[in-house]
mmCIF file of C-alpha atoms and ligand atoms in Angstrom:
data_model
loop_
_atom_site.group_PDB
_atom_site.id
_atom_site.type_symbol
_atom_site.label_atom_id
_atom_site.label_comp_id
_atom_site.label_asym_id
_atom_site.label_seq_id
_atom_site.Cartn_x
_atom_site.Cartn_y
_atom_site.Cartn_z
ATOM 1 C CA MET F 1 5.128 -39.042 10.181
ATOM 2 C CA PRO F 2 2.152 -35.953 9.035
ATOM 3 C CA ASN F 3 3.457 -33.523 6.772
ATOM 4 C CA THR F 4 2.624 -30.157 8.845
ATOM 5 C CA SER F 5 4.270 -28.031 5.487
ATOM 6 C CA VAL F 6 2.699 -24.916 4.011
ATOM 7 C CA THR F 7 3.642 -22.421 1.498
ATOM 8 C CA LEU F 8 2.870 -18.852 2.050
ATOM 9 C CA SER F 9 2.739 -17.513 -1.554
ATOM 10 C CA THR F 10 6.694 -18.029 -3.082
ATOM 11 C CA LEU F 11 7.465 -19.310 0.834
ATOM 12 C CA ARG F 12 7.799 -22.716 2.318
ATOM 13 C CA LEU F 13 6.967 -23.712 6.089
ATOM 14 C CA ASP F 14 7.849 -26.216 7.384
ATOM 15 C CA ASN F 15 4.788 -26.014 10.039
ATOM 16 C CA PRO F 16 2.068 -23.110 9.696
ATOM 17 C CA VAL F 17 2.875 -21.727 13.094
ATOM 18 C CA ILE F 18 4.391 -18.274 13.350
ATOM 19 C CA PRO F 19 4.188 -16.010 16.001
ATOM 20 C CA ALA F 20 2.565 -13.043 15.223
ATOM 21 C CA SER F 21 4.080 -9.451 15.353
ATOM 22 C CA GLY F 22 3.832 -7.455 18.018
ATOM 23 C CA THR F 23 3.859 -10.891 20.737
ATOM 24 C CA PHE F 24 7.573 -11.594 20.164
ATOM 25 C CA GLY F 25 9.724 -8.102 20.052
ATOM 26 C CA PHE F 26 11.932 -9.357 16.871
ATOM 27 C CA GLY F 27 12.114 -12.931 17.751
ATOM 28 C CA TYR F 28 15.830 -13.682 19.264
ATOM 29 C CA GLU F 29 14.684 -12.151 22.806
ATOM 30 C CA PHE F 30 12.665 -15.371 23.129
ATOM 31 C CA ALA F 31 15.715 -17.680 21.625
ATOM 32 C CA GLU F 32 16.646 -18.335 26.019
ATOM 33 C CA PHE F 33 13.375 -19.519 25.924
ATOM 34 C CA TYR F 34 13.701 -22.384 23.068
ATOM 35 C CA ASP F 35 15.626 -22.992 19.657
ATOM 36 C CA LEU F 36 13.535 -20.789 17.394
ATOM 37 C CA ASN F 37 14.026 -23.175 14.806
ATOM 38 C CA ILE F 38 11.105 -25.079 15.376
ATOM 39 C CA LEU F 39 8.877 -22.619 14.421
ATOM 40 C CA GLY F 40 7.152 -21.952 10.357
ATOM 41 C CA SER F 41 8.476 -18.578 10.325
ATOM 42 C CA ILE F 42 8.635 -15.148 13.103
ATOM 43 C CA SER F 43 6.839 -11.796 12.120
ATOM 44 C CA LEU F 44 8.766 -9.291 13.294
ATOM 45 C CA LYS F 45 7.480 -6.379 14.954
ATOM 46 C CA GLY F 46 5.785 -3.823 13.907
ATOM 47 C CA THR F 47 8.148 -1.344 11.390
ATOM 48 C CA THR F 48 7.921 2.185 10.754
ATOM 49 C CA LYS F 49 10.454 4.518 8.587
ATOM 50 C CA GLU F 50 11.176 6.694 11.879
ATOM 51 C CA PRO F 51 11.723 5.272 15.226
ATOM 52 C CA ARG F 52 8.947 5.782 17.569
ATOM 53 C CA TYR F 53 9.052 5.698 21.874
ATOM 54 C CA GLY F 54 4.716 4.558 21.709
ATOM 55 C CA ASN F 55 1.998 6.097 23.554
ATOM 56 C CA PRO F 56 1.799 7.004 27.113
ATOM 57 C CA LEU F 57 1.953 4.338 30.255
ATOM 58 C CA PRO F 58 -0.506 2.237 30.607
ATOM 59 C CA ARG F 59 -1.083 1.010 27.822
ATOM 60 C CA ILE F 60 -2.088 -2.458 28.715
ATOM 61 C CA ALA F 61 -5.253 -3.731 30.169
ATOM 62 C CA GLU F 62 -6.088 -7.475 31.573
ATOM 63 C CA CYS F 63 -9.446 -8.785 30.895
ATOM 64 C CA THR F 64 -11.100 -12.395 31.304
ATOM 65 C CA ASP F 65 -8.828 -14.619 28.507
ATOM 66 C CA GLY F 66 -7.350 -11.601 26.906
ATOM 67 C CA LEU F 67 -5.907 -8.003 27.075
ATOM 68 C CA ILE F 68 -6.215 -4.938 25.775
ATOM 69 C CA ASN F 69 -3.021 -2.987 24.181
ATOM 70 C CA SER F 70 -2.428 0.188 22.987
ATOM 71 C CA VAL F 71 1.858 0.492 22.484
ATOM 72 C CA GLY F 72 1.260 2.886 19.584
ATOM 73 C CA LEU F 73 3.737 0.543 17.337
ATOM 74 C CA GLN F 74 6.911 1.349 19.206
ATOM 75 C CA ASN F 75 9.723 0.382 17.414
ATOM 76 C CA PRO F 76 13.239 1.729 16.629
ATOM 77 C CA GLY F 77 12.900 2.906 12.990
ATOM 78 C CA VAL F 78 13.514 0.880 9.858
ATOM 79 C CA HIS F 79 17.356 1.878 9.523
ATOM 80 C CA ALA F 80 17.929 0.086 12.830
ATOM 81 C CA VAL F 81 15.356 -2.329 12.598
ATOM 82 C CA ILE F 82 17.789 -3.794 9.477
ATOM 83 C CA ASP F 83 20.815 -2.846 11.159
ATOM 84 C CA GLU F 84 21.162 -3.413 13.934
ATOM 85 C CA GLU F 85 18.345 -6.053 15.368
ATOM 86 C CA LEU F 86 18.117 -8.484 11.782
ATOM 87 C CA PRO F 87 21.796 -9.338 12.508
ATOM 88 C CA LYS F 88 20.980 -10.012 16.350
ATOM 89 C CA LEU F 89 18.009 -12.465 14.904
ATOM 90 C CA GLU F 90 20.156 -14.142 12.293
ATOM 91 C CA ALA F 91 22.369 -15.335 15.571
ATOM 92 C CA VAL F 92 19.553 -18.141 16.127
ATOM 93 C CA PHE F 93 17.439 -17.686 13.524
ATOM 94 C CA HIS F 94 18.305 -19.807 10.215
ATOM 95 C CA LYS F 95 14.996 -18.961 8.092
ATOM 96 C CA PRO F 96 13.351 -15.960 5.997
ATOM 97 C CA ALA F 97 10.986 -14.142 8.424
ATOM 98 C CA ILE F 98 8.398 -11.945 8.007
ATOM 99 C CA ALA F 99 9.065 -8.504 8.456
ATOM 100 C CA ASN F 100 5.379 -5.905 9.377
ATOM 101 C CA ILE F 101 5.205 -3.177 7.993
ATOM 102 C CA SER F 102 3.059 0.292 8.896
ATOM 103 C CA GLY F 103 2.485 3.686 8.350
ATOM 104 C CA PHE F 104 1.468 6.702 8.390
ATOM 105 C CA SER F 105 1.113 7.417 4.584
ATOM 106 C CA ILE F 106 1.196 5.506 1.620
ATOM 107 C CA GLU F 107 4.989 6.845 0.604
ATOM 108 C CA ASP F 108 5.739 4.958 4.663
ATOM 109 C CA TYR F 109 4.656 1.720 3.434
ATOM 110 C CA ALA F 110 6.862 1.566 0.316
ATOM 111 C CA TYR F 111 10.006 3.026 2.107
ATOM 112 C CA CYS F 112 10.278 0.759 4.117
ATOM 113 C CA ALA F 113 8.906 -2.140 2.153
ATOM 114 C CA GLU F 114 11.639 -1.084 -0.629
ATOM 115 C CA LEU F 115 14.586 -1.627 2.021
ATOM 116 C CA PHE F 116 12.788 -4.967 3.187
ATOM 117 C CA ASP F 117 12.627 -6.126 -0.205
ATOM 118 C CA ALA F 118 17.056 -5.944 -0.680
ATOM 119 C CA ASP F 119 17.047 -8.017 2.800
ATOM 120 C CA PRO F 120 17.642 -11.576 1.941
ATOM 121 C CA ARG F 121 16.229 -12.158 5.805
ATOM 122 C CA ILE F 122 12.629 -11.240 4.536
ATOM 123 C CA GLY F 123 10.951 -13.747 2.865
ATOM 124 C CA LEU F 124 7.352 -12.207 3.133
ATOM 125 C CA LEU F 125 6.017 -8.687 3.517
ATOM 126 C CA GLU F 126 3.343 -8.503 6.256
ATOM 127 C CA ILE F 127 1.391 -4.478 5.422
ATOM 128 C CA ASN F 128 -0.600 -3.722 8.856
ATOM 129 C CA VAL F 129 -3.383 -1.274 7.676
ATOM 130 C CA SER F 130 -4.900 -2.538 10.645
ATOM 131 C CA CYS F 131 -3.120 -0.808 14.001
ATOM 132 C CA PRO F 132 -6.100 0.712 15.698
ATOM 133 C CA ASN F 133 -3.814 2.683 18.622
ATOM 134 C CA VAL F 134 -2.398 5.609 16.103
ATOM 135 C CA HIS F 135 -3.907 8.053 14.497
ATOM 136 C CA ASN F 136 -3.724 8.864 10.697
ATOM 137 C CA GLY F 137 -2.601 6.532 9.462
ATOM 138 C CA GLY F 138 -3.164 2.376 10.530
ATOM 139 C CA MET F 139 -6.431 1.491 11.026
ATOM 140 C CA SER F 140 -7.633 4.173 8.592
ATOM 141 C CA PHE F 141 -5.950 2.447 5.277
ATOM 142 C CA GLY F 142 -7.691 -0.776 6.940
ATOM 143 C CA THR F 143 -11.217 0.506 6.593
ATOM 144 C CA GLN F 144 -12.197 1.313 3.359
ATOM 145 C CA PRO F 145 -11.564 -1.076 0.584
ATOM 146 C CA GLU F 146 -9.805 1.960 -2.032
ATOM 147 C CA SER F 147 -7.579 3.216 0.477
ATOM 148 C CA ALA F 148 -6.321 -0.724 1.146
ATOM 149 C CA ALA F 149 -5.759 -0.959 -2.272
ATOM 150 C CA ALA F 150 -4.055 1.726 -2.825
ATOM 151 C CA VAL F 151 -1.230 0.914 -0.461
ATOM 152 C CA THR F 152 -1.229 -2.740 -1.939
ATOM 153 C CA LYS F 153 -0.415 -1.237 -5.225
ATOM 154 C CA ALA F 154 2.134 1.088 -3.407
ATOM 155 C CA VAL F 155 3.937 -1.945 -2.219
ATOM 156 C CA LYS F 156 3.381 -4.614 -4.716
ATOM 157 C CA ALA F 157 5.338 -2.025 -7.235
ATOM 158 C CA VAL F 158 8.945 -2.134 -5.184
ATOM 159 C CA THR F 159 9.227 -5.535 -3.716
ATOM 160 C CA LYS F 160 8.919 -9.281 -6.174
ATOM 161 C CA LYS F 161 8.838 -10.269 -2.098
ATOM 162 C CA PRO F 162 4.660 -11.900 -1.341
ATOM 163 C CA VAL F 163 3.100 -9.449 -0.103
ATOM 164 C CA PHE F 164 0.075 -10.305 2.639
ATOM 165 C CA LEU F 165 -1.590 -7.255 3.838
ATOM 166 C CA LYS F 166 -3.137 -7.555 7.844
ATOM 167 C CA LEU F 167 -6.372 -6.495 8.266
ATOM 168 C CA THR F 168 -8.181 -4.684 11.264
ATOM 169 C CA PRO F 169 -11.645 -6.968 11.865
ATOM 170 C CA ASN F 170 -12.812 -2.987 13.279
ATOM 171 C CA VAL F 171 -14.892 -2.751 9.924
ATOM 172 C CA THR F 172 -18.956 -4.413 8.801
ATOM 173 C CA ASP F 173 -17.693 -5.821 5.228
ATOM 174 C CA ILE F 174 -14.066 -7.520 5.786
ATOM 175 C CA ALA F 175 -14.505 -9.425 2.512
ATOM 176 C CA SER F 176 -14.960 -6.116 0.567
ATOM 177 C CA VAL F 177 -11.497 -4.674 2.001
ATOM 178 C CA ALA F 178 -9.592 -8.328 1.464
ATOM 179 C CA LYS F 179 -11.296 -8.178 -2.450
ATOM 180 C CA ALA F 180 -10.053 -4.772 -3.075
ATOM 181 C CA CYS F 181 -6.585 -5.707 -1.758
ATOM 182 C CA ALA F 182 -7.005 -8.819 -3.523
ATOM 183 C CA ASP F 183 -7.624 -6.855 -6.864
ATOM 184 C CA ALA F 184 -4.962 -4.909 -6.278
ATOM 185 C CA GLY F 185 -1.911 -7.563 -6.531
ATOM 186 C CA ALA F 186 -1.863 -8.581 -3.415
ATOM 187 C CA ASP F 187 -0.150 -12.114 -2.412
ATOM 188 C CA GLY F 188 -2.368 -13.248 0.758
ATOM 189 C CA ILE F 189 -3.904 -12.126 2.892
ATOM 190 C CA SER F 190 -3.313 -11.761 7.508
ATOM 191 C CA LEU F 191 -6.674 -11.516 9.898
ATOM 192 C CA ILE F 192 -7.394 -10.508 12.220
ATOM 193 C CA ASN F 193 -5.417 -8.088 13.997
ATOM 194 C CA THR F 194 -7.099 -6.370 17.185
ATOM 195 C CA LEU F 195 -10.642 -5.868 18.020
ATOM 196 C CA LEU F 196 -10.961 -1.479 19.465
ATOM 197 C CA GLY F 197 -11.739 -2.293 22.839
ATOM 198 C CA MET F 198 -11.926 -0.597 26.370
ATOM 199 C CA ARG F 199 -12.374 -1.199 30.365
ATOM 200 C CA ILE F 200 -12.564 0.901 33.271
ATOM 201 C CA ASP F 201 -10.606 1.996 36.239
ATOM 202 C CA LEU F 202 -13.391 1.792 39.339
ATOM 203 C CA LYS F 203 -11.175 3.211 41.713
ATOM 204 C CA ARG F 204 -9.991 6.305 39.224
ATOM 205 C CA ARG F 205 -13.501 6.276 37.199
ATOM 206 C CA ALA F 206 -11.755 6.663 34.118
ATOM 207 C CA PRO F 207 -10.085 4.960 30.988
ATOM 208 C CA VAL F 208 -7.298 1.999 32.696
ATOM 209 C CA ILE F 209 -5.316 2.824 29.454
ATOM 210 C CA ALA F 210 -4.151 6.305 29.058
ATOM 211 C CA ASN F 211 -4.682 6.631 24.909
ATOM 212 C CA LYS F 212 -8.486 5.238 26.373
ATOM 213 C CA MET F 213 -8.834 3.002 24.673
ATOM 214 C CA GLY F 214 -6.981 -0.325 22.600
ATOM 215 C CA GLY F 215 -7.136 -3.734 20.863
ATOM 216 C CA PHE F 216 -8.841 -6.894 22.095
ATOM 217 C CA SER F 217 -6.752 -9.783 21.794
ATOM 218 C CA GLY F 218 -6.730 -13.376 23.587
ATOM 219 C CA ARG F 219 -8.234 -16.340 23.401
ATOM 220 C CA ALA F 220 -11.552 -14.280 24.007
ATOM 221 C CA ILE F 221 -11.576 -13.922 20.803
ATOM 222 C CA LEU F 222 -10.896 -16.644 18.726
ATOM 223 C CA PRO F 223 -14.689 -17.100 17.478
ATOM 224 C CA VAL F 224 -14.525 -13.885 15.891
ATOM 225 C CA ALA F 225 -11.433 -14.624 13.640
ATOM 226 C CA LEU F 226 -12.757 -17.709 12.595
ATOM 227 C CA ARG F 227 -15.217 -16.213 11.167
ATOM 228 C CA MET F 228 -13.610 -13.457 9.166
ATOM 229 C CA VAL F 229 -10.991 -16.187 8.005
ATOM 230 C CA TRP F 230 -13.875 -17.890 7.050
ATOM 231 C CA GLN F 231 -15.498 -14.779 5.369
ATOM 232 C CA VAL F 232 -12.202 -13.875 3.472
ATOM 233 C CA TYR F 233 -11.203 -17.467 2.462
ATOM 234 C CA GLU F 234 -14.969 -16.777 0.347
ATOM 235 C CA ALA F 235 -14.530 -14.011 -1.049
ATOM 236 C CA VAL F 236 -10.377 -14.115 -2.559
ATOM 237 C CA ASP F 237 -8.563 -16.668 -3.743
ATOM 238 C CA ILE F 238 -5.517 -16.058 -2.380
ATOM 239 C CA PRO F 239 -3.826 -17.396 0.991
ATOM 240 C CA ILE F 240 -4.594 -16.143 4.239
ATOM 241 C CA ILE F 241 -2.188 -16.615 7.224
ATOM 242 C CA GLY F 242 -5.208 -16.636 10.477
ATOM 243 C CA MET F 243 -4.931 -15.039 13.279
ATOM 244 C CA GLY F 244 -6.645 -13.747 16.574
ATOM 245 C CA GLY F 245 -7.060 -16.309 20.207
ATOM 246 C CA VAL F 246 -4.848 -19.729 19.102
ATOM 247 C CA ALA F 247 -3.634 -20.750 21.770
ATOM 248 C CA SER F 248 -3.686 -24.441 20.649
ATOM 249 C CA ALA F 249 -2.644 -27.122 17.750
ATOM 250 C CA GLU F 250 -6.430 -27.992 17.836
ATOM 251 C CA ASP F 251 -6.702 -24.247 16.683
ATOM 252 C CA VAL F 252 -4.368 -24.386 14.086
ATOM 253 C CA ILE F 253 -6.326 -27.405 12.574
ATOM 254 C CA GLU F 254 -10.003 -25.366 13.069
ATOM 255 C CA MET F 255 -8.340 -21.903 11.728
ATOM 256 C CA MET F 256 -6.857 -24.032 8.441
ATOM 257 C CA LEU F 257 -10.393 -25.445 8.042
ATOM 258 C CA ALA F 258 -12.058 -22.512 8.162
ATOM 259 C CA GLY F 259 -9.487 -21.264 5.207
ATOM 260 C CA ALA F 260 -6.490 -20.398 7.211
ATOM 261 C CA THR F 261 -2.965 -21.676 5.063
ATOM 262 C CA ALA F 262 -0.524 -20.325 8.176
ATOM 263 C CA VAL F 263 -1.481 -19.381 11.561
ATOM 264 C CA GLN F 264 -0.479 -17.252 13.767
ATOM 265 C CA VAL F 265 0.081 -17.194 18.062
ATOM 266 C CA GLY F 266 -0.092 -13.490 19.519
ATOM 267 C CA ALA F 267 -1.346 -13.050 22.962
ATOM 268 C CA GLU F 268 -0.476 -16.769 24.097
ATOM 269 C CA ASN F 269 3.137 -15.995 23.738
ATOM 270 C CA LEU F 270 2.546 -13.263 26.655
ATOM 271 C CA VAL F 271 0.951 -15.941 28.945
ATOM 272 C CA ASN F 272 3.333 -19.014 28.352
ATOM 273 C CA PRO F 273 6.257 -18.019 26.071
ATOM 274 C CA TRP F 274 6.169 -21.645 24.949
ATOM 275 C CA ALA F 275 3.385 -21.448 23.213
ATOM 276 C CA CYS F 276 4.301 -21.652 19.617
ATOM 277 C CA PRO F 277 6.781 -25.294 20.525
ATOM 278 C CA GLN F 278 3.935 -26.246 22.824
ATOM 279 C CA ILE F 279 1.649 -26.505 19.716
ATOM 280 C CA ILE F 280 4.399 -26.819 17.005
ATOM 281 C CA GLU F 281 5.000 -30.229 19.380
ATOM 282 C CA ALA F 282 1.398 -31.496 19.705
ATOM 283 C CA LEU F 283 0.615 -31.117 16.095
ATOM 284 C CA PRO F 284 1.241 -34.631 14.978
ATOM 285 C CA ALA F 285 -0.854 -35.930 17.618
ATOM 286 C CA ALA F 286 -3.944 -33.635 16.448
ATOM 287 C CA MET F 287 -3.361 -33.879 13.109
ATOM 288 C CA GLU F 288 -3.336 -38.268 13.743
ATOM 289 C CA LYS F 289 -6.651 -38.044 16.504
ATOM 290 C CA TYR F 290 -8.720 -35.948 13.026
ATOM 291 C CA GLY F 291 -7.348 -38.319 10.380
ATOM 292 C CA ILE F 292 -4.591 -36.153 8.867
ATOM 293 C CA GLU F 293 -1.758 -36.947 6.968
ATOM 294 C CA ASN F 294 -0.893 -33.714 5.394
ATOM 295 C CA LEU F 295 -1.928 -30.629 7.273
ATOM 296 C CA LYS F 296 -2.638 -28.683 3.513
ATOM 297 C CA ASP F 297 -5.224 -30.796 2.484
ATOM 298 C CA ILE F 298 -7.123 -29.852 5.153
ATOM 299 C CA ILE F 299 -6.997 -25.823 4.174
ATOM 300 C CA GLY F 300 -10.594 -24.208 3.814
ATOM 301 C CA GLY F 301 -12.024 -27.907 4.186
ATOM 302 C CA ALA F 302 -14.589 -26.699 6.564
ATOM 303 C CA HIS F 303 -16.054 -24.866 3.518
HETATM 304 C C1 LIG A 401 0.508 -1.537 18.872
HETATM 305 O O1 LIG A 401 1.645 -1.207 18.551
HETATM 306 O O2 LIG A 401 0.002 -0.662 18.862
HETATM 307 C C2 LIG A 401 -0.104 -2.511 17.981
HETATM 308 C C3 LIG A 401 -0.203 -2.924 16.682
HETATM 309 C C4 LIG A 401 -1.016 -3.443 16.107
HETATM 310 O O3 LIG A 401 -2.145 -3.952 16.695
HETATM 311 O O4 LIG A 401 -1.360 -3.385 14.774
#
C-alpha cells in the first residue's frame, strides 16, 4: 500500500489533500456529502476579529475554467467561529483543522492567532496576507516583504502552533516575500491565493462584480501556481502548501514535484463537492502509475 502521509511542521496528515479556505465553509457543511475524516485536514473559512458581512452582490463571475470571487471575507468573527462553528465541525471531523486568519492591522492578526492558539481543535494557523477583495488589509500586508515579515513576527509571538503565511500571486517577486516570512520565523508558506481579475457585462457595459475586480481561481491558474510554488521552494527551507487549480491526483503529484508538502483544493469543491475524496481515492493508483511508494519522497523532486 503506497504511503500518502506528509508532515507540515508538527502536523502529520494521513494524506496531503486539504480543502482550501473560502471554498469549504467551516467544513461541517460538506459532511452531508461524505465522511470528512478522509481529508488530510480542512482550511477553515477566513476569520477576522470582528464579524463581516462581506462585499455587495454580485460577488461571483464565471469564467472559462475558473471563477472570479469578491466575497470580502464574510465570516461571523473569531469568537463566533470558536464558540459556534468549531463545535459543529468537531462533531463530524476528528482531526486538527487549519484556522485561516485575515486582518486589517497587525494587532488583528495577533488577536485571532492567540485565541486559536488556545484551541485544541486547531492544528495549524494559516495567516492570509493575500485577500484581494478588501482595502487596508489582506493583500496589502502580503505585497511587501517588510509588512509580511511584521505580521509573521507578531503571530509567532503569540502561538506555539505552526504558522504558515498565505501569499498573494499579485506581486513581481514572490520569492522575496516568502523569504522575508521565513526569516521572520514562519513555519511554512501557503500559496497561491487568487489572481486579481475582472469580467465586463456586455449588456450593462459595466463590471460583472459589484466591487469591479475580484480574485480569479480554478483550473486555469494551475500553471501559475506551479511556477510560484517552484520559485518559493528554491528560496526557502520551510514546507509549502501548494494550491491553485488543483483538480486531480495528477495535479497533486505535480504540485508536490514543484515543491509542495501538502496541497489545497479550492474552486474545484464548488464545481464538484466530491472533488477531495475523489482525488484522495485516486492517489494510490496515480502513485503506482508513476512509481511512487512514499509520497513525501517526491516533494521538490522536479528541481
Ligand atoms: C474573500 O473572502 O474575499 C476571499 C478571501 C481571499 O481571497 O483571501
